[in-house]
PDB file of C-alpha atoms in Angstrom:
ATOM      1  CA  UNK A   3      -7.748 -16.560 -17.252  1.00 58.00           C
ATOM      2  CA  UNK A   4      -7.011 -13.180 -15.857  1.00 81.00           C
ATOM      3  CA  UNK A   5      -4.621 -11.982 -13.215  1.00 90.00           C
ATOM      4  CA  UNK A   6      -6.173  -9.125 -11.231  1.00 92.00           C
ATOM      5  CA  UNK A   7      -3.927  -6.706  -9.311  1.00 95.00           C
ATOM      6  CA  UNK A   8      -5.309  -4.497  -6.524  1.00 96.00           C
ATOM      7  CA  UNK A   9      -3.658  -1.447  -5.120  1.00 98.00           C
ATOM      8  CA  UNK A  10      -4.961  -0.058  -1.920  1.00 98.00           C
ATOM      9  CA  UNK A  11      -3.908   2.889   0.021  1.00 98.00           C
ATOM     10  CA  UNK A  12      -3.469   2.904   3.901  1.00 98.00           C
ATOM     11  CA  UNK A  13      -6.007   4.579   6.016  1.00 98.00           C
ATOM     12  CA  UNK A  14      -5.523   8.211   7.358  1.00 97.00           C
ATOM     13  CA  UNK A  15      -2.245   8.544   9.376  1.00 96.00           C
ATOM     14  CA  UNK A  16      -1.372  11.148  11.911  1.00 91.00           C
ATOM     15  CA  UNK A  17       0.969  12.793   9.402  1.00 89.00           C
ATOM     16  CA  UNK A  18      -2.087  13.027   6.885  1.00 89.00           C
ATOM     17  CA  UNK A  19      -4.103  14.606   9.409  1.00 86.00           C
ATOM     18  CA  UNK A  20      -1.346  16.971  10.914  1.00 80.00           C
ATOM     19  CA  UNK A  21       0.235  17.763   7.571  1.00 64.00           C
ATOM     20  CA  UNK A  22       1.768  21.277   7.771  1.00 58.00           C
ATOM     21  CA  UNK A  23       1.292  21.740  11.508  1.00 59.00           C
ATOM     22  CA  UNK A  24       4.898  20.671  12.576  1.00 60.00           C
ATOM     23  CA  UNK A  25       3.743  17.660  14.365  1.00 73.00           C
ATOM     24  CA  UNK A  26       5.166  15.139  11.864  1.00 80.00           C
ATOM     25  CA  UNK A  27       6.468  11.880  13.148  1.00 88.00           C
ATOM     26  CA  UNK A  28       8.752   9.386  11.497  1.00 90.00           C
ATOM     27  CA  UNK A  29       6.472   6.347  11.297  1.00 94.00           C
ATOM     28  CA  UNK A  30       2.963   7.581  12.112  1.00 94.00           C
ATOM     29  CA  UNK A  31       0.184   5.324  13.269  1.00 96.00           C
ATOM     30  CA  UNK A  32      -3.462   5.468  11.918  1.00 97.00           C
ATOM     31  CA  UNK A  33      -5.809   8.239  13.415  1.00 96.00           C
ATOM     32  CA  UNK A  34      -9.187   7.155  14.741  1.00 97.00           C
ATOM     33  CA  UNK A  35     -10.719   7.909  11.320  1.00 97.00           C
ATOM     34  CA  UNK A  36      -7.942   5.831   9.744  1.00 98.00           C
ATOM     35  CA  UNK A  37      -8.874   2.874  11.930  1.00 98.00           C
ATOM     36  CA  UNK A  38     -12.516   3.293  10.791  1.00 98.00           C
ATOM     37  CA  UNK A  39     -11.482   3.445   7.222  1.00 98.00           C
ATOM     38  CA  UNK A  40      -9.404   0.252   7.558  1.00 98.00           C
ATOM     39  CA  UNK A  41     -12.390  -1.617   9.142  1.00 98.00           C
ATOM     40  CA  UNK A  42     -14.711  -0.301   6.383  1.00 98.00           C
ATOM     41  CA  UNK A  43     -12.373  -1.431   3.609  1.00 97.00           C
ATOM     42  CA  UNK A  44     -11.836  -4.849   5.215  1.00 96.00           C
ATOM     43  CA  UNK A  45     -15.585  -5.417   5.569  1.00 94.00           C
ATOM     44  CA  UNK A  46     -16.137  -4.181   1.969  1.00 95.00           C
ATOM     45  CA  UNK A  47     -13.558  -6.557   0.524  1.00 94.00           C
ATOM     46  CA  UNK A  48     -15.122  -9.404   2.419  1.00 92.00           C
ATOM     47  CA  UNK A  49     -18.846  -8.654   1.531  1.00 90.00           C
ATOM     48  CA  UNK A  50     -18.434  -7.299  -1.968  1.00 84.00           C
ATOM     49  CA  UNK A  51     -17.331 -10.781  -3.158  1.00 67.00           C
ATOM     50  CA  UNK A  52     -20.620 -12.229  -1.715  1.00 59.00           C
ATOM     51  CA  UNK A  53     -22.834  -9.500  -3.163  1.00 58.00           C
ATOM     52  CA  UNK A  54     -21.157  -9.470  -6.716  1.00 56.00           C
ATOM     53  CA  UNK A  55     -20.433 -13.283  -6.849  1.00 57.00           C
ATOM     54  CA  UNK A  56     -16.833 -12.460  -7.831  1.00 58.00           C
ATOM     55  CA  UNK A  57     -14.044 -10.019  -7.054  1.00 61.00           C
ATOM     56  CA  UNK A  58     -12.256  -9.626  -3.817  1.00 82.00           C
ATOM     57  CA  UNK A  59     -11.045 -13.175  -3.181  1.00 85.00           C
ATOM     58  CA  UNK A  60      -7.345 -12.280  -2.926  1.00 93.00           C
ATOM     59  CA  UNK A  61      -4.945 -15.062  -3.303  1.00 94.00           C
ATOM     60  CA  UNK A  62      -1.881 -12.993  -1.986  1.00 96.00           C
ATOM     61  CA  UNK A  63      -1.988  -9.871   0.212  1.00 98.00           C
ATOM     62  CA  UNK A  64       1.069  -7.757   0.676  1.00 98.00           C
ATOM     63  CA  UNK A  65       1.815  -4.502   2.563  1.00 98.00           C
ATOM     64  CA  UNK A  66       4.781  -2.295   3.223  1.00 98.00           C
ATOM     65  CA  UNK A  67       6.474  -2.159   6.542  1.00 98.00           C
ATOM     66  CA  UNK A  68       5.261   1.116   7.683  1.00 98.00           C
ATOM     67  CA  UNK A  69       3.115   1.106  10.800  1.00 98.00           C
ATOM     68  CA  UNK A  70       0.057   2.638   8.874  1.00 98.00           C
ATOM     69  CA  UNK A  71      -0.015  -0.039   6.298  1.00 98.00           C
ATOM     70  CA  UNK A  72       0.499  -2.844   8.860  1.00 98.00           C
ATOM     71  CA  UNK A  73      -2.404  -1.366  10.745  1.00 98.00           C
ATOM     72  CA  UNK A  74      -4.600  -1.037   7.596  1.00 98.00           C
ATOM     73  CA  UNK A  75      -3.838  -4.458   6.392  1.00 98.00           C
ATOM     74  CA  UNK A  76      -4.827  -6.128   9.780  1.00 98.00           C
ATOM     75  CA  UNK A  77      -8.640  -5.794   9.230  1.00 98.00           C
ATOM     76  CA  UNK A  78      -8.438  -6.750   5.659  1.00 97.00           C
ATOM     77  CA  UNK A  79      -6.512  -9.948   6.489  1.00 97.00           C
ATOM     78  CA  UNK A  80      -8.957 -10.713   9.220  1.00 97.00           C
ATOM     79  CA  UNK A  81     -11.981 -10.243   7.029  1.00 95.00           C
ATOM     80  CA  UNK A  82     -10.466 -12.391   4.132  1.00 94.00           C
ATOM     81  CA  UNK A  83      -8.946 -14.926   6.565  1.00 95.00           C
ATOM     82  CA  UNK A  84      -5.462 -14.367   4.866  1.00 96.00           C
ATOM     83  CA  UNK A  85      -1.883 -14.194   6.066  1.00 97.00           C
ATOM     84  CA  UNK A  86      -0.358 -10.888   4.801  1.00 98.00           C
ATOM     85  CA  UNK A  87       3.193 -10.691   3.835  1.00 98.00           C
ATOM     86  CA  UNK A  88       5.575  -7.568   4.084  1.00 98.00           C
ATOM     87  CA  UNK A  89       7.037  -6.391   0.812  1.00 98.00           C
ATOM     88  CA  UNK A  90       9.782  -3.813   1.639  1.00 98.00           C
ATOM     89  CA  UNK A  91       9.925  -2.170  -1.764  1.00 98.00           C
ATOM     90  CA  UNK A  92       6.339  -0.834  -1.739  1.00 98.00           C
ATOM     91  CA  UNK A  93       7.100   1.637   1.144  1.00 98.00           C
ATOM     92  CA  UNK A  94       6.283   5.265   0.824  1.00 97.00           C
ATOM     93  CA  UNK A  95       8.547   7.835  -0.971  1.00 96.00           C
ATOM     94  CA  UNK A  96      11.355   9.097   1.218  1.00 95.00           C
ATOM     95  CA  UNK A  97      11.278   6.075   3.646  1.00 96.00           C
ATOM     96  CA  UNK A  98      11.505   6.644   7.305  1.00 95.00           C
ATOM     97  CA  UNK A  99      12.765  10.074   8.231  1.00 92.00           C
ATOM     98  CA  UNK A 100      12.503  13.217  10.327  1.00 87.00           C
ATOM     99  CA  UNK A 101      13.668  16.714   9.688  1.00 82.00           C
ATOM    100  CA  UNK A 102      15.615  17.447  12.909  1.00 75.00           C
ATOM    101  CA  UNK A 103      16.732  20.981  12.168  1.00 73.00           C
ATOM    102  CA  UNK A 104      19.827  20.238  10.059  1.00 77.00           C
ATOM    103  CA  UNK A 105      17.992  18.409   7.334  1.00 78.00           C
ATOM    104  CA  UNK A 106      16.121  15.005   7.042  1.00 83.00           C
ATOM    105  CA  UNK A 107      17.607  12.224   9.254  1.00 82.00           C
ATOM    106  CA  UNK A 108      16.763   8.597   8.489  1.00 84.00           C
ATOM    107  CA  UNK A 109      15.086   6.510  11.243  1.00 90.00           C
ATOM    108  CA  UNK A 110      14.876   2.728  11.638  1.00 94.00           C
ATOM    109  CA  UNK A 111      11.159   1.997  11.214  1.00 95.00           C
ATOM    110  CA  UNK A 112       9.667  -0.841  13.259  1.00 97.00           C
ATOM    111  CA  UNK A 113      11.869  -3.753  14.376  1.00 97.00           C
ATOM    112  CA  UNK A 114      11.247  -7.318  13.713  1.00 98.00           C
ATOM    113  CA  UNK A 115      10.335  -7.952  17.360  1.00 98.00           C
ATOM    114  CA  UNK A 116       7.860  -4.963  17.312  1.00 98.00           C
ATOM    115  CA  UNK A 117       6.163  -6.170  14.252  1.00 98.00           C
ATOM    116  CA  UNK A 118       6.035  -9.746  15.592  1.00 98.00           C
ATOM    117  CA  UNK A 119       4.423  -8.456  18.774  1.00 98.00           C
ATOM    118  CA  UNK A 120       1.929  -6.202  17.231  1.00 98.00           C
ATOM    119  CA  UNK A 121       1.090  -8.048  13.983  1.00 98.00           C
ATOM    120  CA  UNK A 122       1.580 -11.823  14.798  1.00 97.00           C
ATOM    121  CA  UNK A 123       1.376 -14.021  11.738  1.00 96.00           C
ATOM    122  CA  UNK A 124       2.580 -11.523   9.238  1.00 98.00           C
ATOM    123  CA  UNK A 125       5.349 -12.868   6.975  1.00 98.00           C
ATOM    124  CA  UNK A 126       8.258 -10.717   7.645  1.00 98.00           C
ATOM    125  CA  UNK A 127      11.220 -10.678   5.308  1.00 98.00           C
ATOM    126  CA  UNK A 128      14.678 -11.403   6.554  1.00 97.00           C
ATOM    127  CA  UNK A 129      15.807  -7.837   5.943  1.00 96.00           C
ATOM    128  CA  UNK A 130      13.682  -6.639   8.830  1.00 98.00           C
ATOM    129  CA  UNK A 131      15.933  -7.101  11.857  1.00 97.00           C
ATOM    130  CA  UNK A 132      15.886  -5.747  15.414  1.00 96.00           C
ATOM    131  CA  UNK A 133      17.722  -2.748  14.051  1.00 96.00           C
ATOM    132  CA  UNK A 134      14.585  -2.016  12.062  1.00 96.00           C
ATOM    133  CA  UNK A 135      14.243  -1.930   8.266  1.00 97.00           C
ATOM    134  CA  UNK A 136      15.268   1.526   7.043  1.00 96.00           C
ATOM    135  CA  UNK A 137      18.329   3.166   8.625  1.00 89.00           C
ATOM    136  CA  UNK A 138      19.516   5.175   5.733  1.00 92.00           C
ATOM    137  CA  UNK A 139      19.167   8.614   4.404  1.00 92.00           C
ATOM    138  CA  UNK A 140      15.917  10.102   3.085  1.00 94.00           C
ATOM    139  CA  UNK A 141      15.046   8.624  -0.293  1.00 96.00           C
ATOM    140  CA  UNK A 142      14.924  11.085  -3.206  1.00 95.00           C
ATOM    141  CA  UNK A 143      12.016  11.259  -5.798  1.00 96.00           C
ATOM    142  CA  UNK A 144      14.325   9.895  -8.529  1.00 96.00           C
ATOM    143  CA  UNK A 145      15.291   6.829  -6.286  1.00 97.00           C
ATOM    144  CA  UNK A 146      11.599   6.381  -5.725  1.00 97.00           C
ATOM    145  CA  UNK A 147      10.889   6.305  -9.286  1.00 97.00           C
ATOM    146  CA  UNK A 148      13.574   3.620  -9.905  1.00 97.00           C
ATOM    147  CA  UNK A 149      12.034   1.555  -7.163  1.00 98.00           C
ATOM    148  CA  UNK A 150       8.476   1.906  -8.690  1.00 98.00           C
ATOM    149  CA  UNK A 151       9.845   0.644 -11.901  1.00 97.00           C
ATOM    150  CA  UNK A 152      11.446  -2.300 -10.209  1.00 98.00           C
ATOM    151  CA  UNK A 153       8.152  -3.255  -8.517  1.00 98.00           C
ATOM    152  CA  UNK A 154       6.220  -2.905 -11.742  1.00 97.00           C
ATOM    153  CA  UNK A 155       8.898  -5.066 -13.337  1.00 96.00           C
ATOM    154  CA  UNK A 156       8.347  -7.738 -10.586  1.00 96.00           C
ATOM    155  CA  UNK A 157       4.535  -7.609 -11.127  1.00 95.00           C
ATOM    156  CA  UNK A 158       5.018  -8.014 -14.891  1.00 92.00           C
ATOM    157  CA  UNK A 159       7.262 -11.022 -14.305  1.00 91.00           C
ATOM    158  CA  UNK A 160       4.461 -12.917 -12.432  1.00 91.00           C
ATOM    159  CA  UNK A 161       2.440 -15.626 -14.244  1.00 86.00           C
ATOM    160  CA  UNK A 162       0.053 -13.043 -15.787  1.00 81.00           C
ATOM    161  CA  UNK A 163      -2.066 -15.852 -17.312  1.00 80.00           C
ATOM    162  CA  UNK A 164      -2.845 -17.391 -13.897  1.00 84.00           C
ATOM    163  CA  UNK A 165      -6.289 -16.929 -12.496  1.00 86.00           C
ATOM    164  CA  UNK A 166      -5.208 -14.932  -9.409  1.00 89.00           C
ATOM    165  CA  UNK A 167      -6.024 -11.842  -7.458  1.00 92.00           C
ATOM    166  CA  UNK A 168      -3.253 -10.133  -5.784  1.00 95.00           C
ATOM    167  CA  UNK A 169      -3.433  -7.000  -3.530  1.00 97.00           C
ATOM    168  CA  UNK A 170      -0.892  -4.567  -2.201  1.00 98.00           C
ATOM    169  CA  UNK A 171      -1.512  -2.075   0.659  1.00 98.00           C
ATOM    170  CA  UNK A 172       0.784   0.832  -0.040  1.00 98.00           C
ATOM    171  CA  UNK A 173       0.916   4.571   0.050  1.00 98.00           C
ATOM    172  CA  UNK A 174      -0.225   7.582  -1.870  1.00 97.00           C
ATOM    173  CA  UNK A 175       2.890   8.886  -3.474  1.00 97.00           C
ATOM    174  CA  UNK A 176       4.337   5.351  -4.253  1.00 98.00           C
ATOM    175  CA  UNK A 177       0.795   4.223  -5.688  1.00 98.00           C
ATOM    176  CA  UNK A 178       0.944   7.295  -7.997  1.00 98.00           C
ATOM    177  CA  UNK A 179       4.472   6.292  -9.326  1.00 98.00           C
ATOM    178  CA  UNK A 180       3.514   2.628  -9.497  1.00 98.00           C
ATOM    179  CA  UNK A 181       0.507   3.307 -11.686  1.00 98.00           C
ATOM    180  CA  UNK A 182       2.645   5.422 -13.916  1.00 97.00           C
ATOM    181  CA  UNK A 183       5.154   2.644 -14.162  1.00 97.00           C
ATOM    182  CA  UNK A 184       2.561   0.032 -14.952  1.00 95.00           C
ATOM    183  CA  UNK A 185       1.120   2.289 -17.702  1.00 93.00           C
ATOM    184  CA  UNK A 186       4.634   2.480 -19.361  1.00 92.00           C
ATOM    185  CA  UNK A 187       4.955   6.255 -19.043  1.00 91.00           C
ATOM    186  CA  UNK A 188       7.795   8.023 -17.597  1.00 93.00           C
ATOM    187  CA  UNK A 189       7.314   8.861 -13.992  1.00 94.00           C
ATOM    188  CA  UNK A 190       6.732  12.558 -13.626  1.00 92.00           C
ATOM    189  CA  UNK A 191       5.562  15.072 -11.054  1.00 92.00           C
ATOM    190  CA  UNK A 192       3.238  16.601 -13.612  1.00 93.00           C
ATOM    191  CA  UNK A 193       0.821  13.744 -13.397  1.00 92.00           C
ATOM    192  CA  UNK A 194      -0.629  12.456 -10.212  1.00 95.00           C
ATOM    193  CA  UNK A 195      -2.900   9.464  -9.824  1.00 96.00           C
ATOM    194  CA  UNK A 196      -4.305  10.349  -6.327  1.00 96.00           C
ATOM    195  CA  UNK A 197      -5.792   7.869  -3.916  1.00 97.00           C
ATOM    196  CA  UNK A 198      -8.034   8.706  -0.905  1.00 98.00           C
ATOM    197  CA  UNK A 199      -7.078   6.764   2.179  1.00 98.00           C
ATOM    198  CA  UNK A 200      -8.099   3.202   1.661  1.00 98.00           C
ATOM    199  CA  UNK A 201      -8.896   3.838  -1.964  1.00 98.00           C
ATOM    200  CA  UNK A 202      -8.810   0.879  -4.329  1.00 97.00           C
ATOM    201  CA  UNK A 203      -7.381   0.533  -7.850  1.00 96.00           C
ATOM    202  CA  UNK A 204      -7.622  -2.538 -10.022  1.00 94.00           C
ATOM    203  CA  UNK A 205      -5.710  -3.634 -13.095  1.00 94.00           C
ATOM    204  CA  UNK A 206      -6.307  -6.763 -15.055  1.00 93.00           C
ATOM    205  CA  UNK A 207      -3.730  -8.595 -17.230  1.00 92.00           C
ATOM    206  CA  UNK A 208      -5.322 -10.186 -20.268  1.00 89.00           C
ATOM    207  CA  UNK A 209      -3.157 -11.559 -23.130  1.00 86.00           C
ATOM    208  CA  UNK A 210      -0.239  -9.328 -22.376  1.00 84.00           C
ATOM    209  CA  UNK A 211      -2.330  -6.210 -22.170  1.00 90.00           C
ATOM    210  CA  UNK A 212      -2.933  -4.228 -18.883  1.00 93.00           C
ATOM    211  CA  UNK A 213      -6.524  -3.026 -18.416  1.00 93.00           C
ATOM    212  CA  UNK A 214      -6.883  -0.401 -15.747  1.00 93.00           C
ATOM    213  CA  UNK A 215     -10.478  -1.316 -14.567  1.00 92.00           C
ATOM    214  CA  UNK A 216     -10.709   1.540 -11.951  1.00 94.00           C
ATOM    215  CA  UNK A 217      -8.730   3.957  -9.897  1.00 96.00           C
ATOM    216  CA  UNK A 218      -9.371   5.178  -6.293  1.00 97.00           C
ATOM    217  CA  UNK A 219     -12.555   3.488  -5.838  1.00 95.00           C
ATOM    218  CA  UNK A 220     -13.978   4.525  -2.247  1.00 97.00           C
ATOM    219  CA  UNK A 221     -17.758   3.336  -2.361  1.00 94.00           C
ATOM    220  CA  UNK A 222     -16.884   1.673   0.985  1.00 96.00           C
ATOM    221  CA  UNK A 223     -16.456   5.054   2.606  1.00 97.00           C
ATOM    222  CA  UNK A 224     -19.122   7.685   3.535  1.00 97.00           C
ATOM    223  CA  UNK A 225     -18.411  11.164   2.396  1.00 96.00           C
ATOM    224  CA  UNK A 226     -17.209  12.304   5.682  1.00 96.00           C
ATOM    225  CA  UNK A 227     -14.503   9.661   5.770  1.00 97.00           C
ATOM    226  CA  UNK A 228     -13.088  10.372   2.380  1.00 97.00           C
ATOM    227  CA  UNK A 229      -9.736  11.849   3.284  1.00 97.00           C
TER     228      UNK A 229
END
């Protein structure tokens, strides 16, 4: 038996599209392209199992509490007829913040009521309240590295001999750090495991050994949608 772990980046967000233009928002939604990517990855994850006879029959589906990952997860959950759960620790580096002139200021993120209204059925942890889920200073890179190691440790504490497939919809910078943590290397800015929007990476756990099967698979996207 093999546990398969899948890491999926969210679709293109407004901040991805507007990077460097001064139009950054604290918790950006998907762009039109991002929604297209999310629909395509959802359909791919559904249909690839039928074509290949194995693969994307996830047993558990997690996502961060950022709006862009919640939006990306929706068509995946619908395609696979799954109930997604929010895992706060897989959020993007820095958390929720805006630079308001005197430096970065932490923002709340979506409230529990907002998530319930926009994403009915998602499993929401108790830490998400009607005050939001962030409400603290901008996270540093060092703090993100500690968090990525914590998530990797949690994954490695699962029953790795179970015949299960588990997927997390997360973020580019955090996905890079998590891949480094799973590989057992020191998290460094000198190495970057990049993911296109909705890129998929897969890791198999066999007899205590981690097998990276592929990184950043985007065959579900046409070249013009690879952002």
